C-alpha atoms as an extended CHARMM CRD file, in Angstrom:
* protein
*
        88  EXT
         1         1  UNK       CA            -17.9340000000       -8.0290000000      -34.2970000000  PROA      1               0.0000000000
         2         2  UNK       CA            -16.0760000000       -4.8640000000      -33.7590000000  PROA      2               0.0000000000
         3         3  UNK       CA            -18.9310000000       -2.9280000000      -33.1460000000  PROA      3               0.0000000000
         4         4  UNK       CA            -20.3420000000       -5.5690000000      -29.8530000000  PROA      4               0.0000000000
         5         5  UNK       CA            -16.5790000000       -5.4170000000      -29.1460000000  PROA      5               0.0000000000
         6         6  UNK       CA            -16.2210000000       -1.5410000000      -29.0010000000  PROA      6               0.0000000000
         7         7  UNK       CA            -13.5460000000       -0.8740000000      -31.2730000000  PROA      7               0.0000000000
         8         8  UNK       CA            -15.3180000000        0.4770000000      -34.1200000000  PROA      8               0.0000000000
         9         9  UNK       CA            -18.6000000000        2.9910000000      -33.6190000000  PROA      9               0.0000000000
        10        10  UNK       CA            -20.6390000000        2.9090000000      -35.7710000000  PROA      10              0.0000000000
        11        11  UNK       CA            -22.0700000000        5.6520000000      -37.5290000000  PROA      11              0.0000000000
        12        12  UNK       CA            -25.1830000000        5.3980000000      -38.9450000000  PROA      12              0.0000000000
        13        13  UNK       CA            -27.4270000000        7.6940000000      -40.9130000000  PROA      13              0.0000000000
        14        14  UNK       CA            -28.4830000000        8.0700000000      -44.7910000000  PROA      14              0.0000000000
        15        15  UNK       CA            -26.2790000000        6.6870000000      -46.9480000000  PROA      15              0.0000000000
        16        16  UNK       CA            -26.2220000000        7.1320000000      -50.8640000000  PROA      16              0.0000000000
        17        17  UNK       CA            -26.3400000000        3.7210000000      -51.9340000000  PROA      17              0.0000000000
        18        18  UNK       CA            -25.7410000000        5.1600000000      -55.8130000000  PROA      18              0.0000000000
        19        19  UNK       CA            -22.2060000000        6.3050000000      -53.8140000000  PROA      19              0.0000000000
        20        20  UNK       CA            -21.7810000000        2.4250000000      -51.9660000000  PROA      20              0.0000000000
        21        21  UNK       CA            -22.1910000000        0.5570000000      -55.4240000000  PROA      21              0.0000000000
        22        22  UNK       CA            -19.8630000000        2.8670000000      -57.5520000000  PROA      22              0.0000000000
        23        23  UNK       CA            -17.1740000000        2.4580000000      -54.4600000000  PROA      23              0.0000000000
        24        24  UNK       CA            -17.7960000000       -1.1010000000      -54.0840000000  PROA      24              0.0000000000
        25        25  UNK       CA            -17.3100000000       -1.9090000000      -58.1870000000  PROA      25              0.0000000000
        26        26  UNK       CA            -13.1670000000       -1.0800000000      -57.2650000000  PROA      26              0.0000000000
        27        27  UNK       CA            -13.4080000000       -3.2400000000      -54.2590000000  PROA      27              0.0000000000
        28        28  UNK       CA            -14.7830000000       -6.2670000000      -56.0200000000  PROA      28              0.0000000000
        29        29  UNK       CA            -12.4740000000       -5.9910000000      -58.9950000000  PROA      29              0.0000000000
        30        30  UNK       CA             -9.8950000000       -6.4780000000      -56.9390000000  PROA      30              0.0000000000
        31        31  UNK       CA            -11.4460000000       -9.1540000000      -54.8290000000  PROA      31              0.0000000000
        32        32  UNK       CA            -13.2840000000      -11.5640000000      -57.9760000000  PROA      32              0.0000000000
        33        33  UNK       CA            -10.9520000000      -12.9550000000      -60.8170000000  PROA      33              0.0000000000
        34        34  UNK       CA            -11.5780000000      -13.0190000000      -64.6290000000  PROA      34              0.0000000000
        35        35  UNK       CA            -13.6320000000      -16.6250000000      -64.1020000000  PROA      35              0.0000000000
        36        36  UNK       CA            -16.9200000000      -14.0230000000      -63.0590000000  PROA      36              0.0000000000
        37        37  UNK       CA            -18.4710000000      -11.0430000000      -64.3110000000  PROA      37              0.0000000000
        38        38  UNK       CA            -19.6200000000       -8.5540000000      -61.8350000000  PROA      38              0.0000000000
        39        39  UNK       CA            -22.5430000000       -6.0180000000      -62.9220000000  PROA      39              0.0000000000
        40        40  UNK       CA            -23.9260000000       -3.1790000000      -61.1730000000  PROA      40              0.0000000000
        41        41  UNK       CA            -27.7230000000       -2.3560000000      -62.0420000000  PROA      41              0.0000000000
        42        42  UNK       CA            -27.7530000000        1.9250000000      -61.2250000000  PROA      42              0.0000000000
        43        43  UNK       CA            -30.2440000000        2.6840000000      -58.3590000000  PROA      43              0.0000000000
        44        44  UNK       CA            -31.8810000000        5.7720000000      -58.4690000000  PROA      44              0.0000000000
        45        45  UNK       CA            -30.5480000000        8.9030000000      -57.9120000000  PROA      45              0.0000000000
        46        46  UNK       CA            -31.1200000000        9.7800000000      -54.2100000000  PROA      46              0.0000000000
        47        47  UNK       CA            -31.8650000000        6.8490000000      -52.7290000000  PROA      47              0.0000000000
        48        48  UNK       CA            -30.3720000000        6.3110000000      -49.4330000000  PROA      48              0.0000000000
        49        49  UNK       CA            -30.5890000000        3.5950000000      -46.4600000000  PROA      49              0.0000000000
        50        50  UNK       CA            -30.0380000000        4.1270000000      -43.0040000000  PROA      50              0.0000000000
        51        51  UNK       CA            -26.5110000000        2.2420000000      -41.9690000000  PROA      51              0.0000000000
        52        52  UNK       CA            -23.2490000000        2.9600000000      -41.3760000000  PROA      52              0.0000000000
        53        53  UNK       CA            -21.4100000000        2.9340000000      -44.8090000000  PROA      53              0.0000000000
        54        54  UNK       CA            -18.0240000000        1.0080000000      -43.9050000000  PROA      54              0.0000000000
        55        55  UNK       CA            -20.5910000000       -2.1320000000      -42.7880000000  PROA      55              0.0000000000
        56        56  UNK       CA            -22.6870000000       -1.8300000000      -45.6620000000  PROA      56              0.0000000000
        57        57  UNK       CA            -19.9420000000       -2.1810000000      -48.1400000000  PROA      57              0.0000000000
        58        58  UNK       CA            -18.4190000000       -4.9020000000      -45.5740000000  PROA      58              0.0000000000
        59        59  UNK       CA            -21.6870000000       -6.4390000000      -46.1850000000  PROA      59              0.0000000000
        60        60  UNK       CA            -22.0760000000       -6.3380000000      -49.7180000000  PROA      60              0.0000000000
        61        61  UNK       CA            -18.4410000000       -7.3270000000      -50.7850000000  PROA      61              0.0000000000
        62        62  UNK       CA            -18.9290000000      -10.1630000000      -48.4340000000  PROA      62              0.0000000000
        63        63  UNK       CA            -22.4950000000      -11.2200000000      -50.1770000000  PROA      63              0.0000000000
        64        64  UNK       CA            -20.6680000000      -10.6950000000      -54.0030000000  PROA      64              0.0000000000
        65        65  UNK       CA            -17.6240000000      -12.9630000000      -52.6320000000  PROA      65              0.0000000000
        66        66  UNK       CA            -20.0720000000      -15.6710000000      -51.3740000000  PROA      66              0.0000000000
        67        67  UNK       CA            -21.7150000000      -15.3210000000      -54.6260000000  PROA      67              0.0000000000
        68        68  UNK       CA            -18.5580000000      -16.0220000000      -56.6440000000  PROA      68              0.0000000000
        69        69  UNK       CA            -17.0070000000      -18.7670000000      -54.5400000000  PROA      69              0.0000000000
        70        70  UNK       CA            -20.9970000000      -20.7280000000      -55.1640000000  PROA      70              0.0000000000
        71        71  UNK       CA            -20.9760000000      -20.1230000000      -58.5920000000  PROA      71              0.0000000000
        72        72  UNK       CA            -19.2090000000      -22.1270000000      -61.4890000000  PROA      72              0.0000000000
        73        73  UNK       CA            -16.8430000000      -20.1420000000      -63.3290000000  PROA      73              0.0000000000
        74        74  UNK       CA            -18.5850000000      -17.9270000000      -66.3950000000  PROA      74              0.0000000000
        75        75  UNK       CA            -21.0220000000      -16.9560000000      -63.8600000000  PROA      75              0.0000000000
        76        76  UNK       CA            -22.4010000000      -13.7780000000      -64.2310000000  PROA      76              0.0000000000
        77        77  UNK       CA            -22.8350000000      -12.0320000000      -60.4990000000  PROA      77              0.0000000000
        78        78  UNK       CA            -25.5780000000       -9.3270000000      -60.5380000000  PROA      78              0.0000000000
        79        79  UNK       CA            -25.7730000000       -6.3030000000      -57.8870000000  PROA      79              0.0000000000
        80        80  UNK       CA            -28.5230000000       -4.3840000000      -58.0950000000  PROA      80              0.0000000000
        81        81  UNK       CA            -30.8910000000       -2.7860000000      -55.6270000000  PROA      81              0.0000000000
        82        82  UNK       CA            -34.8830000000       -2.1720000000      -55.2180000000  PROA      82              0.0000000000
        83        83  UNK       CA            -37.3330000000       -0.0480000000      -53.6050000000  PROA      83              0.0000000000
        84        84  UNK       CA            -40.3730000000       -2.0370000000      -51.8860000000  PROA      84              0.0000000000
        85        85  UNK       CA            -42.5320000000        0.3150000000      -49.8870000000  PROA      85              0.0000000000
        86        86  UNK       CA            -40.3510000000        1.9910000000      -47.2920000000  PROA      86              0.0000000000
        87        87  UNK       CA            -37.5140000000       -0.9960000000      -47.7670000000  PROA      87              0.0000000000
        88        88  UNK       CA            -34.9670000000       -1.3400000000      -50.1120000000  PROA      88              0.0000000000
């Protein structure tokens, strides 16, 4: 909404998502309690998407939240990412 707004630009281009997933493991320790266990499946070394980094995390913290608030407590949340054809 800040972007349509024009208060934040975005700034898009390759992004590390090896980089994203090691940031957002702080992030979600601070954001899911000790009812949930959050793991992060490595993605290979290199691989990148094209997005703005600050939305992508946004994105993903928002998606792991969701996530724990549908789950029953014990739940075990998994991140991970995959390559299929030119998507991942």
């Amino acid at each position: 909404l800040l972007t349509f707004s024009r208060r934040q630009k975005l700034q898009i281009g390759a992004t590390p998502l090896d980089a994203v997933l090691s940031d957002l493991a702080s992030l979600v320790e601070q954001s899911v309690d000790d009812t949930h266990r959050v793991t992060f499946a490595k993605s290979r070394e290199g691989l990148c998407v094209r997005s703005d980094t600050n939305q992508l995390e946004l994105a993903l913290l928002n998606l792991v939240i969701n996530a724990r608030d549908a789950s029953p407590e014990g739940s075990i949340i998994a991140v991970s990412a995959r390559e299929d054809g030119e998507w991942v």
